[in-house]
Each structure stands twice: as structure tokens, then as C-alpha cells.
Amino acid sequence: MAKLNPYLTFNGNCREAMNFYKECIGGELSLMTVGGSPMEGQMPAKYNQSILHSHLKGNGFEIMASDMSPEALREGNDNHLCLTYDSEEETRKVFNTLSAGGKVLQPLSQMFFGILGDFIDKYGKKWMLVCENVK
């Protein structure tokens, strides 16, 4: 079963924005910086205080966000529809069908937390698919 939530990308102010959202709408906020994460050795030290991943979860909502983007941010490419699965098979199936006719930006790839891939669908919408804890 999939969960759908927005995934927002910020330009260095993710911590500030997510704390603001928490103040406004409540929920529990978790923040992971690059420094101290499994990605620390793969990135320049100047990014150690940047937010690699944040998660605000409340009653009936989830918002995820990061300061990290493989491309320069501009209005329109700073958010994704994020589908999170608990089955690698289902993740791969949906990734392949939903990205058909679109543009794959990052094929499903192994990360420290599972697999992740993103694409722009044939209608111009950005998607991110995640399956956690896949080794």
C-alpha cells in the first residue's frame, strides 16, 4: 500500500521552514543533517549543516523536505509528489508505468534507507518513489 505526501526542496532554509510549518499546524518534526548521516563522506563539508531529510507528521498529514537538490532550484521544480511503498516489487512496477512517456531524472537507485527514484511524468508533474529498508 502506498502513502502519498508532498516532498519539498528548499535552498538552505529547510530547517527554518519546517519549524515554521510545525508551529503553524503542529505535528512531530524529525530533521536529519548531512553531517552525521551515511551521506556525510560523499558530500563536501560545507553541506554538513544542510538538511538531508526532514519529516513533519501530524494527525492526517505528512510533509517531507530537504535542502538537497541535484539541480538548481526554480519555481516549479521545488516540490514532488512522493509515493512511499513497503514493497520493492510494487515500487518498481509503479515507477516503470508512471514514468512511461515522461523523463526519468534518477532511476530507482539503492540508498542507505532503501531505494529512491524520481521523474517527470508525461504531464509535466514531478514524482519521487521510495521504498524504505530495501537492501
Coordinates of C-alpha atoms in Angstrom, one line a residue:
M1 CA 0.0 0.0 0.0
A2 CA 1.3 3.4 -0.9
K3 CA 1.3 6.7 1.0
L4 CA 1.2 10.0 -0.9
N5 CA 2.7 13.2 0.5
P6 CA 4.4 16.3 -0.7
Y7 CA 8.2 16.4 -0.8
L8 CA 9.5 20.0 -0.7
T9 CA 13.0 21.2 -1.6
F10 CA 14.5 24.3 -0.1
N11 CA 17.5 26.4 -0.8
G12 CA 19.3 26.2 2.6
N13 CA 16.3 27.2 4.8
C14 CA 14.6 23.8 5.2
R15 CA 15.1 23.8 9.0
E16 CA 13.5 27.2 9.3
A17 CA 10.6 26.4 7.0
M18 CA 9.8 23.0 8.6
N19 CA 9.9 24.5 12.1
F20 CA 7.6 27.2 10.9
Y21 CA 5.2 24.6 9.5
K22 CA 5.3 22.7 12.8
E23 CA 4.5 25.9 14.7
C24 CA 1.5 26.6 12.4
I25 CA 0.0 23.1 12.0
G26 CA 1.6 21.0 14.7
G27 CA 2.9 17.5 14.4
E28 CA 6.2 15.8 15.2
L29 CA 9.3 17.0 13.3
S30 CA 12.4 15.0 12.6
L31 CA 15.4 16.5 11.0
M32 CA 18.5 14.7 9.5
T33 CA 21.5 16.8 8.6
V34 CA 24.1 15.7 6.0
G35 CA 26.7 15.7 8.8
G36 CA 26.3 12.5 10.9
S37 CA 24.3 10.8 8.1
P38 CA 25.5 7.9 5.9
M39 CA 25.9 10.6 3.1
E40 CA 28.4 12.7 5.0
G41 CA 31.5 11.2 3.4
Q42 CA 30.0 11.6 -0.1
M43 CA 29.4 15.4 0.1
P44 CA 31.6 18.4 0.7
A45 CA 31.9 19.5 4.4
K46 CA 30.1 22.8 3.6
Y47 CA 26.8 20.8 3.4
N48 CA 27.2 19.2 6.9
Q49 CA 24.6 21.5 8.5
S50 CA 22.2 21.2 5.5
I51 CA 19.0 19.2 6.0
L52 CA 19.3 15.9 4.1
H53 CA 15.8 14.8 5.0
S54 CA 13.0 16.1 7.3
H55 CA 9.7 14.7 8.1
L56 CA 6.7 16.5 9.7
K57 CA 4.0 14.1 10.7
G58 CA 0.7 15.0 12.2
N59 CA -2.9 13.9 12.5
G60 CA -3.8 13.1 8.9
F61 CA -0.8 14.7 7.1
E62 CA 2.8 14.2 6.3
I63 CA 5.3 16.7 4.8
M64 CA 8.8 15.8 3.8
A65 CA 11.5 18.2 2.8
S66 CA 15.3 18.7 2.1
D67 CA 17.9 21.3 1.3
M68 CA 19.5 18.9 -1.2
S69 CA 18.7 19.1 -4.9
P70 CA 20.6 17.7 -7.9
E71 CA 19.5 20.7 -9.9
A72 CA 19.3 24.5 -9.4
L73 CA 16.0 25.3 -7.7
R74 CA 13.5 27.4 -9.5
E75 CA 9.8 27.9 -9.1
G76 CA 8.1 24.7 -10.2
N77 CA 10.9 22.2 -9.5
D78 CA 10.9 22.6 -5.8
N79 CA 8.2 20.0 -5.0
H80 CA 7.4 16.4 -5.8
L81 CA 4.5 14.1 -5.2
C82 CA 6.2 11.4 -3.1
L83 CA 4.9 7.8 -3.1
T84 CA 6.3 5.6 -0.4
Y85 CA 6.0 1.8 -0.6
D86 CA 6.9 -1.1 1.6
S87 CA 7.4 -3.5 -1.4
E88 CA 10.3 -3.2 -3.8
E89 CA 8.3 -5.1 -6.5
E90 CA 5.4 -2.7 -6.3
T91 CA 7.7 0.4 -6.2
R92 CA 9.4 -0.8 -9.4
K93 CA 6.2 -1.6 -11.2
V94 CA 4.6 1.8 -10.4
F95 CA 7.9 3.6 -11.2
N96 CA 8.0 2.0 -14.7
T97 CA 4.4 2.6 -15.5
L98 CA 4.0 6.1 -14.1
S99 CA 7.3 7.3 -15.7
A100 CA 6.4 5.9 -19.1
G101 CA 6.3 8.7 -21.7
G102 CA 8.0 11.1 -19.3
K103 CA 11.6 11.9 -18.3
V104 CA 13.4 9.8 -15.7
L105 CA 15.7 12.1 -13.7
Q106 CA 17.0 9.4 -11.3
P107 CA 16.4 5.7 -12.0
L108 CA 15.5 3.7 -8.9
S109 CA 18.7 3.5 -7.0
Q110 CA 19.9 2.0 -3.8
M111 CA 20.3 4.5 -1.0
F112 CA 21.2 4.0 2.7
F113 CA 17.5 3.9 3.6
G114 CA 16.1 1.8 0.7
I115 CA 15.5 2.7 -2.9
L116 CA 14.7 6.1 -4.4
G117 CA 14.0 7.4 -7.9
D118 CA 12.4 10.4 -9.5
F119 CA 10.9 11.5 -12.8
I120 CA 8.7 14.0 -14.5
D121 CA 5.6 12.3 -15.9
K122 CA 4.2 12.8 -19.3
Y123 CA 2.0 15.6 -18.0
G124 CA 5.0 17.6 -16.5
K125 CA 4.5 16.6 -12.9
K126 CA 7.4 15.7 -10.7
W127 CA 7.3 12.4 -8.8
M128 CA 9.5 10.7 -6.3
L129 CA 9.1 7.0 -5.4
V130 CA 10.6 5.5 -2.3
C131 CA 10.8 2.0 -0.8
E132 CA 12.3 2.1 2.6
N133 CA 14.6 -0.5 4.1
V134 CA 15.4 -2.4 0.9
K135 CA 19.0 -3.6 0.9

